[in-house]
Amino acid sequence: MDKSNLLDELRLEIGLVREQVQTLSSFYVGITRTIGNLMKGRFSVSIYESTDTTFVMKVCYGPCYLDRSLPFGDGILSLVAIRGEFVFQVEGGIQKLFLPFYKEHHLLGIIVLHVPTENYQATEEDFIFIKEVGRFIEVQHETFYPRTY
């Protein structure tokens, strides 16, 4: 399957996740499982939520490369939060994609993907896709918690 078809299939399946779940936690599980089921090898996708002092892993599919709880102030998730935008890194044969997602100006969390370079080469198409997933989470988050902030 070529990359465009793979990403289109993922878009379709992720779009269906919201109709199949009742809670934000199950929504996160559905998204990570949908992405993870189509990827191979040491691929990983996780979603972290931000609390007042910490990033807390809510779900992880594949090997979890980062700790389950990461305090604010140091590390890649804090850097991503400060930048407030998509971050892409390549280190030790692993492509790392980080995307913060928000409700208005409030950081809700960060999507994290680790993709081995031997299995898949991330391109601008993938960056666009992950940003679409982040926006989908932002919009759907409102359906779970309409007046949180």
Coordinates of C-alpha atoms in Angstrom, one line a residue:
M1 CA 0.0 0.0 0.0
D2 CA 1.4 3.4 -0.9
K3 CA 1.7 6.2 1.6
S4 CA -1.2 8.3 0.3
N5 CA -3.5 5.3 0.5
L6 CA -2.2 4.4 4.0
L7 CA -2.8 7.9 5.3
D8 CA -6.3 8.1 3.7
E9 CA -7.2 4.8 5.3
L10 CA -6.0 6.1 8.7
R11 CA -8.0 9.3 8.2
L12 CA -11.1 7.3 7.6
E13 CA -10.6 4.9 10.5
I14 CA -9.7 7.7 13.0
G15 CA -12.8 9.6 11.9
L16 CA -14.9 6.6 12.9
V17 CA -13.4 6.3 16.3
R18 CA -15.5 9.1 17.9
E19 CA -18.7 7.3 16.9
Q20 CA -17.6 4.1 18.6
V21 CA -16.6 5.5 22.1
Q22 CA -18.2 7.2 25.1
T23 CA -15.2 8.5 27.0
L24 CA -12.1 10.6 26.3
S25 CA -9.9 7.7 27.5
S26 CA -11.5 5.3 25.1
F27 CA -11.2 7.9 22.3
Y28 CA -7.4 8.1 23.0
V29 CA -7.2 4.3 23.0
G30 CA -9.1 4.2 19.7
I31 CA -6.8 6.7 18.0
T32 CA -3.6 5.1 19.1
R33 CA -4.8 1.6 18.3
T34 CA -6.0 2.7 14.8
I35 CA -2.6 4.2 14.0
G36 CA -0.7 1.4 15.7
N37 CA -2.5 -1.4 14.0
L38 CA -1.3 -0.3 10.6
M39 CA 2.4 0.3 11.6
K40 CA 5.1 -2.3 12.1
G41 CA 8.2 -2.9 14.1
R42 CA 9.4 -0.7 16.9
F43 CA 6.7 1.9 16.0
S44 CA 5.1 3.7 19.0
V45 CA 2.3 6.2 19.4
S46 CA 1.3 7.6 22.7
I47 CA -0.9 10.5 24.1
Y48 CA 0.2 12.5 27.1
E49 CA -2.2 14.8 28.9
S50 CA -0.8 17.9 30.8
T51 CA -1.7 18.4 34.4
D52 CA -0.7 21.4 36.6
T53 CA 2.9 20.0 37.0
T54 CA 3.3 16.9 34.8
F55 CA 2.8 15.2 31.5
V56 CA 1.0 12.0 32.2
M57 CA 0.8 9.2 29.6
K58 CA -2.8 8.3 29.0
V59 CA -2.2 5.6 26.4
C60 CA 0.6 4.0 24.5
Y61 CA 0.6 1.5 21.6
G62 CA 3.9 -0.2 20.9
P63 CA 7.1 0.2 23.0
C64 CA 6.8 3.2 25.3
Y65 CA 10.0 5.2 24.7
L66 CA 9.2 7.9 27.3
D67 CA 8.4 7.6 30.9
R68 CA 4.7 7.4 31.9
S69 CA 5.0 10.6 33.9
L70 CA 7.3 13.5 33.0
P71 CA 7.6 16.7 35.2
F72 CA 7.4 20.1 33.5
G73 CA 10.6 21.9 33.0
D74 CA 13.0 19.5 31.4
G75 CA 12.8 17.0 28.5
I76 CA 11.3 17.0 25.1
L77 CA 7.7 17.3 26.1
S78 CA 8.4 20.6 27.9
L79 CA 10.3 21.8 24.9
V80 CA 7.3 21.0 22.7
A81 CA 4.9 22.7 25.1
I82 CA 7.1 25.8 25.1
R83 CA 7.4 25.9 21.3
G84 CA 3.6 25.3 21.0
E85 CA 4.0 23.6 17.6
F86 CA 4.8 20.3 15.9
V87 CA 8.4 19.1 16.5
F88 CA 10.2 16.5 14.4
Q89 CA 13.6 14.9 15.4
V90 CA 15.6 12.0 14.1
E91 CA 17.9 10.3 16.6
G92 CA 19.5 6.9 16.7
G93 CA 17.5 5.5 13.7
I94 CA 14.2 6.7 15.2
Q95 CA 12.0 9.5 13.8
K96 CA 10.3 11.3 16.7
L97 CA 7.1 13.3 16.0
F98 CA 5.6 15.5 18.7
L99 CA 2.4 17.5 18.4
P100 CA 0.8 19.5 21.2
F101 CA -3.0 19.9 21.1
Y102 CA -5.0 22.7 22.8
K103 CA -8.3 24.0 23.9
E104 CA -8.0 27.7 23.0
H105 CA -4.7 28.6 24.6
H106 CA -4.7 25.8 27.2
L107 CA -2.4 22.9 26.5
L108 CA -4.4 19.7 26.7
G109 CA -1.7 17.2 25.8
I110 CA 0.9 16.0 23.3
I111 CA 0.7 13.2 20.7
V112 CA 4.1 11.4 20.4
L113 CA 5.1 9.0 17.7
H114 CA 8.4 7.1 17.4
V115 CA 8.9 5.7 13.9
P116 CA 12.0 3.6 13.0
T117 CA 13.7 4.9 9.9
E118 CA 14.3 1.3 8.7
N119 CA 10.5 0.8 8.4
Y120 CA 9.1 4.1 7.3
Q121 CA 10.3 7.5 6.1
A122 CA 8.2 10.4 7.5
T123 CA 7.5 13.1 5.0
E124 CA 5.5 16.3 4.8
E125 CA 2.4 14.1 4.1
D126 CA 2.9 12.5 7.5
F127 CA 3.4 15.9 9.2
I128 CA 0.1 17.1 7.6
F129 CA -1.6 13.9 8.7
I130 CA -0.5 14.1 12.4
K131 CA -1.5 17.8 12.5
E132 CA -5.0 16.8 11.3
V133 CA -5.2 14.1 14.0
G134 CA -4.2 16.8 16.6
R135 CA -6.9 19.1 15.3
F136 CA -9.4 16.2 15.4
I137 CA -8.6 15.6 19.1
E138 CA -9.0 19.3 19.9
V139 CA -12.4 19.4 18.2
Q140 CA -13.6 16.1 19.8
H141 CA -12.3 17.0 23.2
E142 CA -15.0 19.7 23.3
T143 CA -17.6 16.9 22.9
F144 CA -16.3 15.2 26.1
Y145 CA -15.7 18.3 28.2
P146 CA -17.6 21.2 26.7
R147 CA -17.0 23.8 29.4
T148 CA -13.8 22.9 31.1
Y149 CA -11.9 26.1 30.7

